[in-house]
Amino acid sequence: QVQLVESGGGLVQAGGSLRLSCAASRSILGINAMGWYRQAPGKQREWVTSITSGGITNYADAVKGRFTISRDNAKNTVYLQMNSAQPEDTAIYYCYASWMNRIYWGQGTQVTVSS
């Protein structure tokens, strides 16, 4: 079992920055991959970014060059640095972990970008 707790969401102006955190209840060293999805009002949940246990990162085209995912193994935490935020980034952001053939989800954190 892995419990994930997100934090860091809030209100930011367009062009601003925000950093989300995802703290895991166990060591993330053995977790295959972690990342973020988001869900905007009235839209389906979409994948945003991921990072493997080996540190390989991938990004959706919509956030490439603006968002950065990173992990701190000592703190069992994954971060999402959001720069140059845009109104279309407004969504609930969900952290996930892929481990032992299961996907674990956090409860989500709201990000609102005002124009």
PDB file of N, CA, C and O in Angstrom, residues 81-110:
ATOM      1  N   GLN A  81       7.060  21.515 -10.297  1.00  0.00           N
ATOM      2  CA  GLN A  81       7.300  22.950 -10.398  1.00  0.00           C
ATOM      3  C   GLN A  81       6.579  23.476 -11.626  1.00  0.00           C
ATOM      4  O   GLN A  81       6.870  23.045 -12.744  1.00  0.00           O
ATOM      5  N   MET A  82       5.646  24.371 -11.399  1.00  0.00           N
ATOM      6  CA  MET A  82       4.842  24.934 -12.477  1.00  0.00           C
ATOM      7  C   MET A  82       5.285  26.371 -12.703  1.00  0.00           C
ATOM      8  O   MET A  82       5.105  27.223 -11.831  1.00  0.00           O
ATOM      9  N   ASN A  83       5.865  26.638 -13.836  1.00  0.00           N
ATOM     10  CA  ASN A  83       6.269  27.998 -14.201  1.00  0.00           C
ATOM     11  C   ASN A  83       5.446  28.486 -15.384  1.00  0.00           C
ATOM     12  O   ASN A  83       4.884  27.691 -16.132  1.00  0.00           O
ATOM     13  N   SER A  84       5.400  29.782 -15.557  1.00  0.00           N
ATOM     14  CA  SER A  84       4.630  30.381 -16.661  1.00  0.00           C
ATOM     15  C   SER A  84       3.223  29.792 -16.711  1.00  0.00           C
ATOM     16  O   SER A  84       2.730  29.397 -17.770  1.00  0.00           O
ATOM     17  N   ALA A  85       2.586  29.735 -15.546  1.00  0.00           N
ATOM     18  CA  ALA A  85       1.252  29.143 -15.468  1.00  0.00           C
ATOM     19  C   ALA A  85       0.260  29.912 -16.336  1.00  0.00           C
ATOM     20  O   ALA A  85       0.340  31.154 -16.462  1.00  0.00           O
ATOM     21  N   GLN A  86      -0.661  29.179 -16.927  1.00  0.00           N
ATOM     22  CA  GLN A  86      -1.676  29.740 -17.802  1.00  0.00           C
ATOM     23  C   GLN A  86      -3.061  29.365 -17.291  1.00  0.00           C
ATOM     24  O   GLN A  86      -3.223  28.348 -16.601  1.00  0.00           O
ATOM     25  N   PRO A  87      -4.079  30.155 -17.636  1.00  0.00           N
ATOM     26  CA  PRO A  87      -5.443  29.832 -17.175  1.00  0.00           C
ATOM     27  C   PRO A  87      -5.865  28.401 -17.531  1.00  0.00           C
ATOM     28  O   PRO A  87      -6.601  27.765 -16.770  1.00  0.00           O
ATOM     29  N   GLU A  88      -5.376  27.904 -18.650  1.00  0.00           N
ATOM     30  CA  GLU A  88      -5.749  26.540 -19.053  1.00  0.00           C
ATOM     31  C   GLU A  88      -5.087  25.472 -18.183  1.00  0.00           C
ATOM     32  O   GLU A  88      -5.401  24.283 -18.312  1.00  0.00           O
ATOM     33  N   ASP A  89      -4.197  25.873 -17.297  1.00  0.00           N
ATOM     34  CA  ASP A  89      -3.613  24.933 -16.339  1.00  0.00           C
ATOM     35  C   ASP A  89      -4.513  24.745 -15.119  1.00  0.00           C
ATOM     36  O   ASP A  89      -4.222  23.902 -14.265  1.00  0.00           O
ATOM     37  N   THR A  90      -5.576  25.528 -15.036  1.00  0.00           N
ATOM     38  CA  THR A  90      -6.508  25.404 -13.922  1.00  0.00           C
ATOM     39  C   THR A  90      -7.126  24.009 -13.902  1.00  0.00           C
ATOM     40  O   THR A  90      -7.702  23.566 -14.889  1.00  0.00           O
ATOM     41  N   ALA A  91      -6.979  23.321 -12.772  1.00  0.00           N
ATOM     42  CA  ALA A  91      -7.458  21.943 -12.655  1.00  0.00           C
ATOM     43  C   ALA A  91      -7.187  21.435 -11.247  1.00  0.00           C
ATOM     44  O   ALA A  91      -6.483  22.077 -10.465  1.00  0.00           O
ATOM     45  N   ILE A  92      -7.742  20.284 -10.969  1.00  0.00           N
ATOM     46  CA  ILE A  92      -7.320  19.535  -9.777  1.00  0.00           C
ATOM     47  C   ILE A  92      -6.160  18.650 -10.218  1.00  0.00           C
ATOM     48  O   ILE A  92      -6.278  17.910 -11.211  1.00  0.00           O
ATOM     49  N   TYR A  93      -5.073  18.726  -9.500  1.00  0.00           N
ATOM     50  CA  TYR A  93      -3.880  17.953  -9.834  1.00  0.00           C
ATOM     51  C   TYR A  93      -3.774  16.751  -8.897  1.00  0.00           C
ATOM     52  O   TYR A  93      -3.820  16.904  -7.669  1.00  0.00           O
ATOM     53  N   TYR A  94      -3.632  15.579  -9.501  1.00  0.00           N
ATOM     54  CA  TYR A  94      -3.565  14.330  -8.759  1.00  0.00           C
ATOM     55  C   TYR A  94      -2.189  13.695  -8.922  1.00  0.00           C
ATOM     56  O   TYR A  94      -1.705  13.515 -10.043  1.00  0.00           O
ATOM     57  N   CYS A  95      -1.601  13.350  -7.821  1.00  0.00           N
ATOM     58  CA  CYS A  95      -0.346  12.594  -7.832  1.00  0.00           C
ATOM     59  C   CYS A  95      -0.677  11.106  -7.957  1.00  0.00           C
ATOM     60  O   CYS A  95      -1.710  10.643  -7.443  1.00  0.00           O
ATOM     61  N   TYR A  96       0.177  10.363  -8.638  1.00  0.00           N
ATOM     62  CA  TYR A  96      -0.028   8.918  -8.728  1.00  0.00           C
ATOM     63  C   TYR A  96       1.309   8.190  -8.582  1.00  0.00           C
ATOM     64  O   TYR A  96       2.369   8.767  -8.808  1.00  0.00           O
ATOM     65  N   ALA A  97       1.192   6.928  -8.203  1.00  0.00           N
ATOM     66  CA  ALA A  97       2.370   6.067  -8.091  1.00  0.00           C
ATOM     67  C   ALA A  97       2.047   4.711  -8.704  1.00  0.00           C
ATOM     68  O   ALA A  97       0.989   4.139  -8.413  1.00  0.00           O
ATOM     69  N   SER A  98       2.941   4.227  -9.536  1.00  0.00           N
ATOM     70  CA  SER A  98       2.799   2.923 -10.154  1.00  0.00           C
ATOM     71  C   SER A  98       3.734   1.947  -9.439  1.00  0.00           C
ATOM     72  O   SER A  98       4.956   2.095  -9.524  1.00  0.00           O
ATOM     73  N   TRP A  99       3.147   0.982  -8.731  1.00  0.00           N
ATOM     74  CA  TRP A  99       3.953   0.090  -7.876  1.00  0.00           C
ATOM     75  C   TRP A  99       3.265  -1.246  -7.710  1.00  0.00           C
ATOM     76  O   TRP A  99       2.068  -1.290  -7.440  1.00  0.00           O
ATOM     77  N   MET A 100       4.013  -2.297  -7.918  1.00  0.00           N
ATOM     78  CA  MET A 100       3.494  -3.654  -7.721  1.00  0.00           C
ATOM     79  C   MET A 100       2.214  -3.871  -8.512  1.00  0.00           C
ATOM     80  O   MET A 100       1.225  -4.401  -7.989  1.00  0.00           O
ATOM     81  N   ASN A 101       2.231  -3.445  -9.773  1.00  0.00           N
ATOM     82  CA  ASN A 101       1.114  -3.652 -10.695  1.00  0.00           C
ATOM     83  C   ASN A 101      -0.169  -2.963 -10.273  1.00  0.00           C
ATOM     84  O   ASN A 101      -1.268  -3.374 -10.673  1.00  0.00           O
ATOM     85  N   ARG A 102      -0.041  -1.932  -9.473  1.00  0.00           N
ATOM     86  CA  ARG A 102      -1.207  -1.131  -9.066  1.00  0.00           C
ATOM     87  C   ARG A 102      -0.884   0.341  -9.221  1.00  0.00           C
ATOM     88  O   ARG A 102       0.276   0.741  -9.173  1.00  0.00           O
ATOM     89  N   ILE A 103      -1.946   1.097  -9.404  1.00  0.00           N
ATOM     90  CA  ILE A 103      -1.828   2.548  -9.449  1.00  0.00           C
ATOM     91  C   ILE A 103      -2.468   3.122  -8.198  1.00  0.00           C
ATOM     92  O   ILE A 103      -3.621   2.795  -7.883  1.00  0.00           O
ATOM     93  N   TYR A 104      -1.721   3.932  -7.504  1.00  0.00           N
ATOM     94  CA  TYR A 104      -2.208   4.599  -6.300  1.00  0.00           C
ATOM     95  C   TYR A 104      -2.375   6.083  -6.592  1.00  0.00           C
ATOM     96  O   TYR A 104      -1.570   6.672  -7.318  1.00  0.00           O
ATOM     97  N   TRP A 105      -3.416   6.682  -5.998  1.00  0.00           N
ATOM     98  CA  TRP A 105      -3.742   8.082  -6.258  1.00  0.00           C
ATOM     99  C   TRP A 105      -3.781   8.876  -4.961  1.00  0.00           C
ATOM    100  O   TRP A 105      -4.188   8.360  -3.920  1.00  0.00           O
ATOM    101  N   GLY A 106      -3.409  10.132  -5.081  1.00  0.00           N
ATOM    102  CA  GLY A 106      -3.635  11.055  -3.994  1.00  0.00           C
ATOM    103  C   GLY A 106      -5.034  11.627  -4.079  1.00  0.00           C
ATOM    104  O   GLY A 106      -5.794  11.323  -4.997  1.00  0.00           O
ATOM    105  N   GLN A 107      -5.363  12.508  -3.134  1.00  0.00           N
ATOM    106  CA  GLN A 107      -6.719  13.045  -3.073  1.00  0.00           C
ATOM    107  C   GLN A 107      -6.899  14.243  -3.991  1.00  0.00           C
ATOM    108  O   GLN A 107      -8.027  14.673  -4.239  1.00  0.00           O
ATOM    109  N   GLY A 108      -5.804  14.787  -4.493  1.00  0.00           N
ATOM    110  CA  GLY A 108      -5.872  15.920  -5.408  1.00  0.00           C
ATOM    111  C   GLY A 108      -5.696  17.250  -4.705  1.00  0.00           C
ATOM    112  O   GLY A 108      -6.007  17.409  -3.527  1.00  0.00           O
ATOM    113  N   THR A 109      -5.162  18.201  -5.457  1.00  0.00           N
ATOM    114  CA  THR A 109      -5.007  19.560  -4.957  1.00  0.00           C
ATOM    115  C   THR A 109      -5.404  20.537  -6.044  1.00  0.00           C
ATOM    116  O   THR A 109      -5.048  20.357  -7.213  1.00  0.00           O
ATOM    117  N   GLN A 110      -6.172  21.542  -5.674  1.00  0.00           N
ATOM    118  CA  GLN A 110      -6.717  22.481  -6.659  1.00  0.00           C
ATOM    119  C   GLN A 110      -5.675  23.538  -7.037  1.00  0.00           C
ATOM    120  O   GLN A 110      -5.058  24.150  -6.157  1.00  0.00           O
TER     121      GLN A 110
END
